[in-house]
Coordinates of C-alpha atoms and ligand atoms in Angstrom, one line a residue:
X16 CA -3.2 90.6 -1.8
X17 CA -5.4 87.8 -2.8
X18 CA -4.4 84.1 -2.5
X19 CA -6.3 80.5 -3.6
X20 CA -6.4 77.7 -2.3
X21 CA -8.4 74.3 -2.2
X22 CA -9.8 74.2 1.3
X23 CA -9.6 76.9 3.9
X24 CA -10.0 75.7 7.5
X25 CA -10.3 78.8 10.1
X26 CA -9.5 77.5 13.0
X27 CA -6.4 74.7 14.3
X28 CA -8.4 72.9 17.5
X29 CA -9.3 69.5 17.1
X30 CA -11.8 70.0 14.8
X31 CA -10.5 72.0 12.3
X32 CA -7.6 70.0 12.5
X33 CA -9.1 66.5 11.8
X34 CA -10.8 68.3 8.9
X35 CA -7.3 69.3 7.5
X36 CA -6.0 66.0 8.3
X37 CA -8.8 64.1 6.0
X38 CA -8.1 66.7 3.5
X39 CA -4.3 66.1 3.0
X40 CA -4.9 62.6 2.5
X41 CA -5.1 63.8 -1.5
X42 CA -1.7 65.2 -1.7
X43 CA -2.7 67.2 -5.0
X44 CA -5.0 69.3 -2.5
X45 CA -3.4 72.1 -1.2
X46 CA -5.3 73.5 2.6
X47 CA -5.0 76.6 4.4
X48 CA -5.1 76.2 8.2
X49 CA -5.2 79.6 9.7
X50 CA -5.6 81.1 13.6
X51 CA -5.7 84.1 15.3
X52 CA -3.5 82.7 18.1
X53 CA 0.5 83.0 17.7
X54 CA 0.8 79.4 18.6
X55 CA -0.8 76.7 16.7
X56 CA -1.8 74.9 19.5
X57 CA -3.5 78.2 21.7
X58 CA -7.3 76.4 20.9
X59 CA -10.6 75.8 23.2
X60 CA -9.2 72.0 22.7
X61 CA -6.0 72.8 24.5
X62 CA -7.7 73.5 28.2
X63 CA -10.3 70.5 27.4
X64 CA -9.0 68.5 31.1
X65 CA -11.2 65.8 31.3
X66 CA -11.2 63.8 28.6
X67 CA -12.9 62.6 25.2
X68 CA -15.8 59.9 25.4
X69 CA -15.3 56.1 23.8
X70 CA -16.3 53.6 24.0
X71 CA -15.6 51.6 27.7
X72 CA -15.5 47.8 28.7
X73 CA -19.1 48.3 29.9
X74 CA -20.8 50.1 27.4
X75 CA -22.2 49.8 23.7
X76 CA -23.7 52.3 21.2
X77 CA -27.3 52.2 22.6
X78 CA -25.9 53.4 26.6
X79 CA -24.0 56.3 25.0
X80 CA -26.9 57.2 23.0
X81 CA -29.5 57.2 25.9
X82 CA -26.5 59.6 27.7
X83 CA -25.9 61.9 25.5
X84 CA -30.5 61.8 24.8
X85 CA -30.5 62.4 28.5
X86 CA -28.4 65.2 28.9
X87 CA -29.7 66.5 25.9
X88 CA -32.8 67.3 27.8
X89 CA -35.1 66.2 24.6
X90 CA -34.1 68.7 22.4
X91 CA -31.0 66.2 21.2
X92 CA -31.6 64.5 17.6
X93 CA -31.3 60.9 18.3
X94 CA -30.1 60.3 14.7
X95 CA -26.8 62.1 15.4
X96 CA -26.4 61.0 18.7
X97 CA -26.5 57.5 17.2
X98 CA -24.1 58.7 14.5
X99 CA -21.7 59.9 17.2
X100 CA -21.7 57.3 19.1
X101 CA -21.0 54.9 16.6
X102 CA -18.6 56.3 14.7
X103 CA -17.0 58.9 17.1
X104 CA -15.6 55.6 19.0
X105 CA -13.8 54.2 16.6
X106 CA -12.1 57.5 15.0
X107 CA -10.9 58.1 18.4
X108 CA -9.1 54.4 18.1
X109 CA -8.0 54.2 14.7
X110 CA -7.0 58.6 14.7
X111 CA -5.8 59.0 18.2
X112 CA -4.6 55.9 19.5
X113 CA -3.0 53.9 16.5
X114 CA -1.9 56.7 13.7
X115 CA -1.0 60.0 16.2
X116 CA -0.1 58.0 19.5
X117 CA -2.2 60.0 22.0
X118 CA -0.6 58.8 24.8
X119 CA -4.0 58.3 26.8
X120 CA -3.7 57.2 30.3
X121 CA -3.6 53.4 30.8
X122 CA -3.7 50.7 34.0
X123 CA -0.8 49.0 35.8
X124 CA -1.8 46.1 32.9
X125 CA -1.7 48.1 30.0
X126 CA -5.0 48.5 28.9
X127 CA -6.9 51.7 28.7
X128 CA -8.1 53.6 31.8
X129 CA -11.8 55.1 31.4
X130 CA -13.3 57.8 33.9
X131 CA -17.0 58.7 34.2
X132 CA -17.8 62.2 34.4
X133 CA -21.4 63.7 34.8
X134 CA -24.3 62.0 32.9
X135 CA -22.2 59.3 31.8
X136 CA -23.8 56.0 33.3
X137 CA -20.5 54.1 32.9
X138 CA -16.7 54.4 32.5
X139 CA -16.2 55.5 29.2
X140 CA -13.5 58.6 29.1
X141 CA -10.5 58.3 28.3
X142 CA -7.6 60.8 29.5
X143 CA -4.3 61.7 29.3
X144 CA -3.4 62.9 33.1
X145 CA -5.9 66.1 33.8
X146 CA -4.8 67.6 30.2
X147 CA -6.1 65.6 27.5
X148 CA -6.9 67.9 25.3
X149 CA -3.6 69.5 25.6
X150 CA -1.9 65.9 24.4
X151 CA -4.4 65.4 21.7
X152 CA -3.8 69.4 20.2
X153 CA -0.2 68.8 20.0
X154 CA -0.6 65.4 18.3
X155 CA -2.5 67.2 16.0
X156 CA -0.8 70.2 15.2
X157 CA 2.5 68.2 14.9
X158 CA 0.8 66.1 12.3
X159 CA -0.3 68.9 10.1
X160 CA 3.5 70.4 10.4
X161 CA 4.7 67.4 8.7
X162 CA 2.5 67.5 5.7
X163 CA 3.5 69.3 2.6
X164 CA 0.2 70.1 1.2
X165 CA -1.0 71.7 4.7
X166 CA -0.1 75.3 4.9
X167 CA -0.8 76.2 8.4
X168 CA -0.3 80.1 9.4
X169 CA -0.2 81.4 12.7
X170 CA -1.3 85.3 13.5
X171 CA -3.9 85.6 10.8
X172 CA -7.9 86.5 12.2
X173 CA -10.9 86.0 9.7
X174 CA -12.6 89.0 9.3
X175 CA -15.5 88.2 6.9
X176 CA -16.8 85.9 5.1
X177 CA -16.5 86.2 1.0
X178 CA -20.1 85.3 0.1
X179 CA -21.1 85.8 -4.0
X180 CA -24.2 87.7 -2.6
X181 CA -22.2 90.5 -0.2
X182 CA -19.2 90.8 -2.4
X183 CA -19.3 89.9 -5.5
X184 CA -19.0 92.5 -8.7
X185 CA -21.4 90.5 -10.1
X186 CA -24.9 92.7 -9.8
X187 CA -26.8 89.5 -10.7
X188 CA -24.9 87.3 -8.0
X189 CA -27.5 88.3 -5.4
X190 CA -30.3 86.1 -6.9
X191 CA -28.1 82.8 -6.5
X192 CA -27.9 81.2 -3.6
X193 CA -25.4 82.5 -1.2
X194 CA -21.9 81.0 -1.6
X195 CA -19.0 81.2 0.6
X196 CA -15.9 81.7 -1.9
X197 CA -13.3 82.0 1.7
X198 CA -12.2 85.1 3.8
X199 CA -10.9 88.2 4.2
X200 CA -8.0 87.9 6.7
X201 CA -5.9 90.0 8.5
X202 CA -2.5 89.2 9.3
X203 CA -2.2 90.5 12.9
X204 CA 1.7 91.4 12.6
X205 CA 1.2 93.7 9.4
X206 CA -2.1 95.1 9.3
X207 CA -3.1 93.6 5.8
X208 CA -5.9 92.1 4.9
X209 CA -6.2 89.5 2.2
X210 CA -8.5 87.8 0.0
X211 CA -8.3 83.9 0.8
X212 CA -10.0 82.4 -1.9
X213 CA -11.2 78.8 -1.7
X214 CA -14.6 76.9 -3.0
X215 CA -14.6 74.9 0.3
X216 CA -14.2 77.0 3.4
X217 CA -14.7 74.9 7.0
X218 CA -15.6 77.2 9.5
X219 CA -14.2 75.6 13.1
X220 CA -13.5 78.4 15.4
X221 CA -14.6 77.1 18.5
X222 CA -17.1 78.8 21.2
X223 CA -18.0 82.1 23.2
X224 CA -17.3 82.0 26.5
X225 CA -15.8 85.9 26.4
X226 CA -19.3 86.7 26.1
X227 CA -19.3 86.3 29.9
X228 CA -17.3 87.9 33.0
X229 CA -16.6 84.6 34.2
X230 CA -15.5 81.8 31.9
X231 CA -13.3 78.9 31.6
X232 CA -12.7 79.0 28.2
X233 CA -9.4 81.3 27.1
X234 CA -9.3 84.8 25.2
X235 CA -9.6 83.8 21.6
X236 CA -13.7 82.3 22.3
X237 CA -14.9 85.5 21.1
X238 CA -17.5 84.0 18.9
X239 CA -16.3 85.2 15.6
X240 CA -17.0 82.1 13.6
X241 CA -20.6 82.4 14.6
X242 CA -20.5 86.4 13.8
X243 CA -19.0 86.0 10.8
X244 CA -21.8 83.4 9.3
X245 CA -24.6 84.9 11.1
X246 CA -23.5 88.5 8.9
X247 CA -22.9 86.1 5.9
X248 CA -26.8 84.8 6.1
X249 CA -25.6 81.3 7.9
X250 CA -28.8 79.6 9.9
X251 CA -27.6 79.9 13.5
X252 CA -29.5 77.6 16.1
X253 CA -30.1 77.1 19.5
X254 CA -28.3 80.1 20.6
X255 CA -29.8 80.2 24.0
X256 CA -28.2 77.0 25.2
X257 CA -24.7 78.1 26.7
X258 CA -23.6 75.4 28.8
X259 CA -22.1 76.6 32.5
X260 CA -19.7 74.1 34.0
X261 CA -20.3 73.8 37.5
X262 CA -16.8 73.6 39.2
X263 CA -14.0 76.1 37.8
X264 CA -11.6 77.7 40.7
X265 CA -13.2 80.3 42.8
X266 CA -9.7 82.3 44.1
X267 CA -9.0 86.1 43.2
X268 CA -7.0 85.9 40.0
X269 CA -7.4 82.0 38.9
X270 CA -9.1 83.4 36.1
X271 CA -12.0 80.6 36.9
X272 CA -9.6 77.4 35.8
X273 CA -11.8 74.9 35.3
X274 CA -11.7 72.4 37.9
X275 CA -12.6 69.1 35.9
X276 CA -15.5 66.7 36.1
X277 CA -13.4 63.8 36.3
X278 CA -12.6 64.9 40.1
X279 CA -16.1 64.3 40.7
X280 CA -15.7 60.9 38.4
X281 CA -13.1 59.7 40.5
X282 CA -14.8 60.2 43.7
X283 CA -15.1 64.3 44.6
X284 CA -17.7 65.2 46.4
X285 CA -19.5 68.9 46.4
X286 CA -20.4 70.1 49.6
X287 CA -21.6 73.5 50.8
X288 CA -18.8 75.6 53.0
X289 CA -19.9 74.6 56.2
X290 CA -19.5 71.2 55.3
X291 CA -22.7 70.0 53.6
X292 CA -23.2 67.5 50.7
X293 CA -26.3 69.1 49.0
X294 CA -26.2 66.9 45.7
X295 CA -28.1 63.9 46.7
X296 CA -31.4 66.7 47.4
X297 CA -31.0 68.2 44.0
X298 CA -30.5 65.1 41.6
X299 CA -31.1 61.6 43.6
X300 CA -30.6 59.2 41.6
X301 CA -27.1 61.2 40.2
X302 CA -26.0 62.7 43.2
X303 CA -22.8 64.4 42.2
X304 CA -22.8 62.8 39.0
X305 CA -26.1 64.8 37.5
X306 CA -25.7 66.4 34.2
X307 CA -24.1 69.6 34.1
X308 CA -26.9 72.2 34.0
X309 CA -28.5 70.2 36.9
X310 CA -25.5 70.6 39.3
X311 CA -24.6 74.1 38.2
X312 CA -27.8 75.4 39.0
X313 CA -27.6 73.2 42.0
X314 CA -24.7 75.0 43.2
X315 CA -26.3 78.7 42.3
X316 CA -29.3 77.5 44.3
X317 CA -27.0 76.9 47.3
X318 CA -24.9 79.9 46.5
X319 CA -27.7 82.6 46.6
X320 CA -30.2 81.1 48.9
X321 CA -27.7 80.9 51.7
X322 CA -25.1 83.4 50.7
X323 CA -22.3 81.9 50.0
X324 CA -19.3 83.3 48.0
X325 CA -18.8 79.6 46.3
X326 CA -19.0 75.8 47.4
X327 CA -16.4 73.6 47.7
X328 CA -15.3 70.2 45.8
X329 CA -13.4 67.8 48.4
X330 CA -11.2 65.1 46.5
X331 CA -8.6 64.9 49.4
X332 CA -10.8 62.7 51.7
X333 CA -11.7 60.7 48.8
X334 CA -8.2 59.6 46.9
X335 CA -4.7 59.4 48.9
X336 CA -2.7 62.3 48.0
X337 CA -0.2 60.5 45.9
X338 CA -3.5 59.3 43.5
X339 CA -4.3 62.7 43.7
X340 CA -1.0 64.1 42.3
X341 CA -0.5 61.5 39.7
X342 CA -4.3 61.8 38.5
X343 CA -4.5 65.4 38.5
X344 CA -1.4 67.4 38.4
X345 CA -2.1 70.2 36.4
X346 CA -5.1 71.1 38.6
X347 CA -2.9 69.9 42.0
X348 CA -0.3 72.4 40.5
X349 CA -2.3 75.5 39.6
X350 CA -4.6 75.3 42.8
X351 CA -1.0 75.3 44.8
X352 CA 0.2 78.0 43.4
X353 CA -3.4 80.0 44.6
X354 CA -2.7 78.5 48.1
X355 CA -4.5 75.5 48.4
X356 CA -3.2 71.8 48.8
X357 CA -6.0 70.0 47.6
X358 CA -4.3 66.8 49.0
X359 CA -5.3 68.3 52.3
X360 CA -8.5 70.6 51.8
X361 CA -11.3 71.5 49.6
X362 CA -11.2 73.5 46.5
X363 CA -13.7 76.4 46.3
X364 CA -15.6 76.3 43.4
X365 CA -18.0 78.1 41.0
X366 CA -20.0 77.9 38.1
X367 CA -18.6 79.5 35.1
X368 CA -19.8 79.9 30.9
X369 CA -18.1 77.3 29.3
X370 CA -19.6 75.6 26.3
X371 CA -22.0 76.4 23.5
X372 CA -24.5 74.4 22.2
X373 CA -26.5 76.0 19.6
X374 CA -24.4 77.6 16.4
X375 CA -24.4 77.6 12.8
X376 CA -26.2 74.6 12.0
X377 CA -24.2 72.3 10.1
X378 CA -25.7 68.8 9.2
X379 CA -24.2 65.1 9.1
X380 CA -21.6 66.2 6.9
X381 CA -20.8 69.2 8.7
X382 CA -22.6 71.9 5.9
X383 CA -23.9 74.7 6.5
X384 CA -27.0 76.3 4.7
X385 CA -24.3 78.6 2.9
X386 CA -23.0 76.4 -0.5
X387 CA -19.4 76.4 0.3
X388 CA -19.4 76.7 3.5
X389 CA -18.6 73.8 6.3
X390 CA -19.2 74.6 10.1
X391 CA -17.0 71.9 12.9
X392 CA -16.6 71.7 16.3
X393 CA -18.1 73.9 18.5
X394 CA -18.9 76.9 16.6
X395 CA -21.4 74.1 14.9
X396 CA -25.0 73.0 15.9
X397 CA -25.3 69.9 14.5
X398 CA -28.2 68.7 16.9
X399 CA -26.2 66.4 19.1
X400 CA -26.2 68.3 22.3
X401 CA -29.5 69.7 22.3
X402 CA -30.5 71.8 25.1
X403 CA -27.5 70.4 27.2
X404 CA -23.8 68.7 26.3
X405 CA -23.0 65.6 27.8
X406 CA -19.7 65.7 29.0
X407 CA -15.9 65.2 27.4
X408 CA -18.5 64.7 23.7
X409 CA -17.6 67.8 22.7
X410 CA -13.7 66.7 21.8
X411 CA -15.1 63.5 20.2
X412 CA -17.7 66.0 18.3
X413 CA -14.9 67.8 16.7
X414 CA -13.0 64.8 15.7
X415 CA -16.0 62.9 14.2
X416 CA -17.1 66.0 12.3
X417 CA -14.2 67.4 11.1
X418 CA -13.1 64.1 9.6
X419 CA -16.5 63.8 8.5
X420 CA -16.2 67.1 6.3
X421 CA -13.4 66.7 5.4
X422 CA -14.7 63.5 3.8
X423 CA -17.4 65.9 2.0
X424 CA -15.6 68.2 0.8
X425 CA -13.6 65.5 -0.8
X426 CA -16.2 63.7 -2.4
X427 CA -17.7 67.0 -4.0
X428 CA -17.2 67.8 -7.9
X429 CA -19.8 70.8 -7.6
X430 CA -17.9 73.6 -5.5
X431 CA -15.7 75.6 -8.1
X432 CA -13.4 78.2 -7.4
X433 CA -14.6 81.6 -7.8
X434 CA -12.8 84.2 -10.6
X435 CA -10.6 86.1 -8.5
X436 CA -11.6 89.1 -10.5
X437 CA -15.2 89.3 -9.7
X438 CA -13.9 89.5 -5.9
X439 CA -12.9 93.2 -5.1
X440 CA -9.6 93.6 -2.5
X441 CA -10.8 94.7 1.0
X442 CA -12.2 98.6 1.3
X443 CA -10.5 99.3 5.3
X444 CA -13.5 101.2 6.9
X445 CA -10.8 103.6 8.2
X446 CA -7.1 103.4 8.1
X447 CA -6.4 106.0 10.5
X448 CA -7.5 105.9 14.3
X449 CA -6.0 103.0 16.3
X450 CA -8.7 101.2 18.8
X451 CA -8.2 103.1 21.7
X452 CA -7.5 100.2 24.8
X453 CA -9.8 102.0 27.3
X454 CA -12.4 101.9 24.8
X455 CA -11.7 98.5 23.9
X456 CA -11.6 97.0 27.5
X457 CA -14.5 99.4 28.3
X458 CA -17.1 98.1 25.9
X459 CA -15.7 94.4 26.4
X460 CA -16.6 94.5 30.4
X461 CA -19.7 95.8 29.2
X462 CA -20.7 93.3 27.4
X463 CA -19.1 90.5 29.7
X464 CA -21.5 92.1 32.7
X465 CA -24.6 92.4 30.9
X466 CA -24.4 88.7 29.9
X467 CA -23.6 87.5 33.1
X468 CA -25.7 89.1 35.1
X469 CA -28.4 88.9 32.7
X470 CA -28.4 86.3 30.6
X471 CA -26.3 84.2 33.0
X472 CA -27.7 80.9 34.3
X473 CA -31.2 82.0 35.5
X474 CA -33.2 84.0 33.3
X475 CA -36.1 85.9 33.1
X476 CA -38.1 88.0 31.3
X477 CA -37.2 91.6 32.8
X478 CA -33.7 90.5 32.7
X479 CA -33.8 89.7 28.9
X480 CA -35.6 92.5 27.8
X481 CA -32.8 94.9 29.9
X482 CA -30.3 92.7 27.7
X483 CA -31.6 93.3 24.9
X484 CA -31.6 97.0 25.5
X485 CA -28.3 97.2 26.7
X486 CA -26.8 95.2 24.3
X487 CA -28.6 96.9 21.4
X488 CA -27.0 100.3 22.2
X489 CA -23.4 98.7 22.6
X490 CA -23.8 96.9 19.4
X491 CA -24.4 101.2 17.8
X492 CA -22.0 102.2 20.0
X493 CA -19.1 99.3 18.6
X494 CA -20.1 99.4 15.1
X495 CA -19.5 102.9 14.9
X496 CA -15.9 102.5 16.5
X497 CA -15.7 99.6 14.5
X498 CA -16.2 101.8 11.1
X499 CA -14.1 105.0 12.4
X500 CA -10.8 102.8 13.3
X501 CA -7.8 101.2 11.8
X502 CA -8.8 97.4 12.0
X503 CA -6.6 94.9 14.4
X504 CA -7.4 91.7 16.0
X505 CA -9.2 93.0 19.0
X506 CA -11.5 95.3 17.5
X507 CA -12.7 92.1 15.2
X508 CA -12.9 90.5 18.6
X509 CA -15.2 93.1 20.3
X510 CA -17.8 93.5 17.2
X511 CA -17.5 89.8 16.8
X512 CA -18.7 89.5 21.1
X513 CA -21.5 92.3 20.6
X514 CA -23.0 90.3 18.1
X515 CA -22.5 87.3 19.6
X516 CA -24.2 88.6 22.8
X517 CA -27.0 90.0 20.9
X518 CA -27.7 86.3 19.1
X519 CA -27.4 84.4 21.9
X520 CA -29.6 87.7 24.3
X521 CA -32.2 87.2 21.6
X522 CA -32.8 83.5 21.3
X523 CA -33.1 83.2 24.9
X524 CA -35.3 86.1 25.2
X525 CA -37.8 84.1 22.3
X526 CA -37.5 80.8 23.9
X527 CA -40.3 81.3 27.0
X528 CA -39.4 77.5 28.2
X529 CA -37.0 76.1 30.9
X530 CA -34.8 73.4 29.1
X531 CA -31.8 71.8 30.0
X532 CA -28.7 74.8 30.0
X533 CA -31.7 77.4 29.2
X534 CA -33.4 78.1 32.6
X535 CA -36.4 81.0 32.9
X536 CA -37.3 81.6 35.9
X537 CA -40.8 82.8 34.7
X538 CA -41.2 79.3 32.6
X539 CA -42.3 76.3 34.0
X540 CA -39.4 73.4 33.9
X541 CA -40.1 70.0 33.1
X542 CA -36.6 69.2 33.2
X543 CA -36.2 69.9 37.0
X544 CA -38.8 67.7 38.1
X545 CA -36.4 66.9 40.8
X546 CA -35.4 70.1 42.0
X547 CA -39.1 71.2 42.4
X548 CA -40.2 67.9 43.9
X549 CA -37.0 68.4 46.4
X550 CA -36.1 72.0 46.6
X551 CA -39.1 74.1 46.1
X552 CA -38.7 76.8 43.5
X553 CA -36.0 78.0 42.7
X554 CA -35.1 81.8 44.1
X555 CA -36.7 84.3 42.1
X556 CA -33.9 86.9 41.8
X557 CA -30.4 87.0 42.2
X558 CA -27.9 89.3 43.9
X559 CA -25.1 90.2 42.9
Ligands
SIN25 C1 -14.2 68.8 32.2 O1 -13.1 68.2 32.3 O2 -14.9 68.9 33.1 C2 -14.6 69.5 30.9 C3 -14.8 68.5 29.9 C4 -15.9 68.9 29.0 O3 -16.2 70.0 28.9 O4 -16.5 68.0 28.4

């Protein structure tokens, strides 16, 4: 089966979505939305909790820029921080609030109500309850329902990239520069796989967190966006920097729910099981407040050098425990359902893999080094976060970026559709064997443990180089199951997490310097001045 189309957008969070959304404005256009997930709406963006960054009575261009700088740990490119922090505001306003109706949390007098997370030196966030990325996905998604020229298909996994250098029946297409002419897909509920032909494809699948055993991000961050370009010949980036958020739940079977930043913004404090507050040693002039790598590895610190199982985040002797259940319901509700009031008592917390910030680099305009191809959201490296991510920018990322390509791909004469014919239909590797589930699960825990323990939020030489062993054989042993079975959606999923492992495992094992997300233990650390002028050095080996 082969289809065409003008634009095909893989992936239906926010940033795909505001891509899609730019797009339809030419009703002549006709755009492909497609996602794995069987709902629309099942996105990274859906569990974002805290909020997405604007622009607060306080604050101006220049404050967010030095923020997002800050947290960036110098490896952020001021240029786009300046761009996103002038023009992310106002998309937020004019997208969110006035044309979808985001119905973002506002004060007994009706104006806006900003939080502060970490690294933010004023209010700036806004919110809707503890689920804002929840209210801003369906706004979304319900938008792109209404429009006729937006085909969006649930149930339907990219498998590879079409580039005129891997595919093409052209012999002589090799010498061009690659082009991405769209995807081979499989529809999850047949088996088939189809040739989606487009001469703009915008990559915006989101992140990676499955790489790790303990994550907060859901099933479908498998890292297949960044797979798939990184086969196709894509410049990835920065792969080293995965971003651990500090607090996500610590109870047997809570699947690490993140426990958001903004309970920290609006007064939670993190204190060690037997009662005490260790930020103010780590980070003094941030206290609880500190960027995110800073108070993650804070909390590892504490964790390993006294033992303990996790630390805990009191909100209930901070806010009154109405505030509490009006503020923060979702996470009120899910940590009562694991036992604990957190109107009454601490929550125990943990570190856990949450964001990436390298990925296919994609510049102001969201392109890739791949004619054709666009890369949004957080399967992107456009430069912004650098070695760190500031928090609640990575919602206002997508937005900006996704509209901004979407504006691109508008504007551009030059990208022609491909003929069909020079396209061959997808050869299946094997059409017999089905993925066996032990195997499956297996190789997937495999993975998850070598990455964690690993290449988890201290590093070091011996531990890379075991990696990279590890996950070297893995990567032989999935390809081959990967060639000798019928293809479905998890088997895409596995190969897409070995290579994902194996990017990010190498790129950390290259980079021999401490900075910001990316900690060595055998580097020396500029960027934690103020643990070593507190703490000491840090531990030299963990336990698991
Ligand atoms: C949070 O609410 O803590 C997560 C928001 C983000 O990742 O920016």
């Amino acid at each position: 089966m082969c289809t065409e189309t003008d634009v095909l957008v893989i992936g239906s969070g926010i940033a795909g979505a505001a891509a899609a959304l730019r797009l339809a404005r030419d009703r002549q256009r006709a755009i492909t939305v497609i996602t794995r997930a069987w709902d629309p709406e099942e996105s990274n963006t859906r569990y974002a909790q805290g909020g997405i960054a604007a622009r607060g009575p306080d604050d101006d261009v220049d404050l967010l820029v030095e923020d997002i700088l800050a947290a960036g740990a110098g490896l952020s490119l001021p240029p786009v921080a300046r761009l996103l922090a002038e023009e992310g505001p106002p998309v937020v306003e004019r997208l969110l609030i006035d044309e979808l109706a985001v119905p973002f949390d506002r004060r007994d007098d009706g104006t806006l109500s900003y939080t502060r997370e970490g690294g933010h030196t004023v209010s700036r966030v806004l919110h809707v309850g503890d689920a804002t990325g929840a209210a801003v996905e369906t706004a979304l998604i319900r938008r792109l329902q209404e429009l006729p020229n937006v085909t969006l298909t649930t149930g339907v996994t990219a498998v590879d990239l079409i580039t005129s250098s891997h595919h093409s029946q052209d012999l002589h297409a090799i010498y061009s520069p690659i082009t991405c002419h769209g995807a081979y897909v499989l529809h999850r509920q047949t088996g088939e796989v189809q040739r989606l032909l487009a001469p703009a494809t915008v990559l915006a699948t989101g992140g990676i967190g499955q790489i790790y055993r303990h994550t907060s991000n859901p099933p479908g961050a498998r890292g297949d966006g960044l797979a798939m370009a990184y086969r196709a010949g894509a410049r990835v980036i920065n792969a080293e920097f995965v971003q651990f958020h500090p607090t996500t739940l610590a109870f047997p079977g809570a699947d690490n729910f993140l426990i958001s930043e903004t309970v920290r913004g609006e007064g939670g404090r993190l204190l060690t099981p037997d009662g005490r507050h260790f930020m103010d040693a780590y980070a003094p002039q941030w206290g609880d407040l500190a960027p995110r790598d800073v108070v993650a590895r804070a909390i590892h610190h504490e964790m390993l050098t006294h033992r303990y199982p996790h630390v805990l985040l009191d909100l209930a002797s901070q806010m009154d425990a109405p505030q509490i259940r009006e503020r923060f319901p979702t996470i009120y509700q899910t940590c009562l359902d694991a036992g604990i009031d957190i109107t009454q008592e601490p929550i125990p917390v943990v570190p856990a893999a949450h964001y990436f910030c390298g990925g296919v680099h994609a510049d102001a305009a969201g392109r890739t080094t791949l004619r054709g191809l666009y890369a949004v959201g957080e399967v992107s490296c456009t430069g912004v976060h650098g070695a760190n991510r500031l928090a609640s920018t990575s919602l206002l990322e997508g937005l900006l970026w996704g509209q901004r390509a979407g504006h691109d791909i508008a504007s551009r004469s030059d990208l022609r559709p491909v003929d069909p014919d020079t396209i061959p239909p997808w050869a299946p590797a094997s059409i017999h064997g089905v993925a066996d589930p032990v195997l499956l699960t297996r190789d997937k825990r495999a993975i998850q443990n070598v990455m964690w323990l690993y290449v988890g939020l201290a590093r070091n030489t011996h531990r890379l180089a075991r990696a990279l062993t590890e996950l070297d054989h893995l990567w032989g042993v999935i390809d081959n199951f990967y060639r000798a079975t019928r293809l479905d959606d998890n088997l895409i999923g596995l190969r897409s997490m070995a290579q994902t492992a194996w990017i990010v495992t190498n790129a950390a094992w290259h980079n021999r310097q401490s900075r910001g997300a990316h900690y060595r233990q055998d580097a020396e650390a500029e960027h934690f001045a103020s643990f070593h002028d507190t703490e000491g050095p840090l531990p030299n080996s963990v336990s698991e």
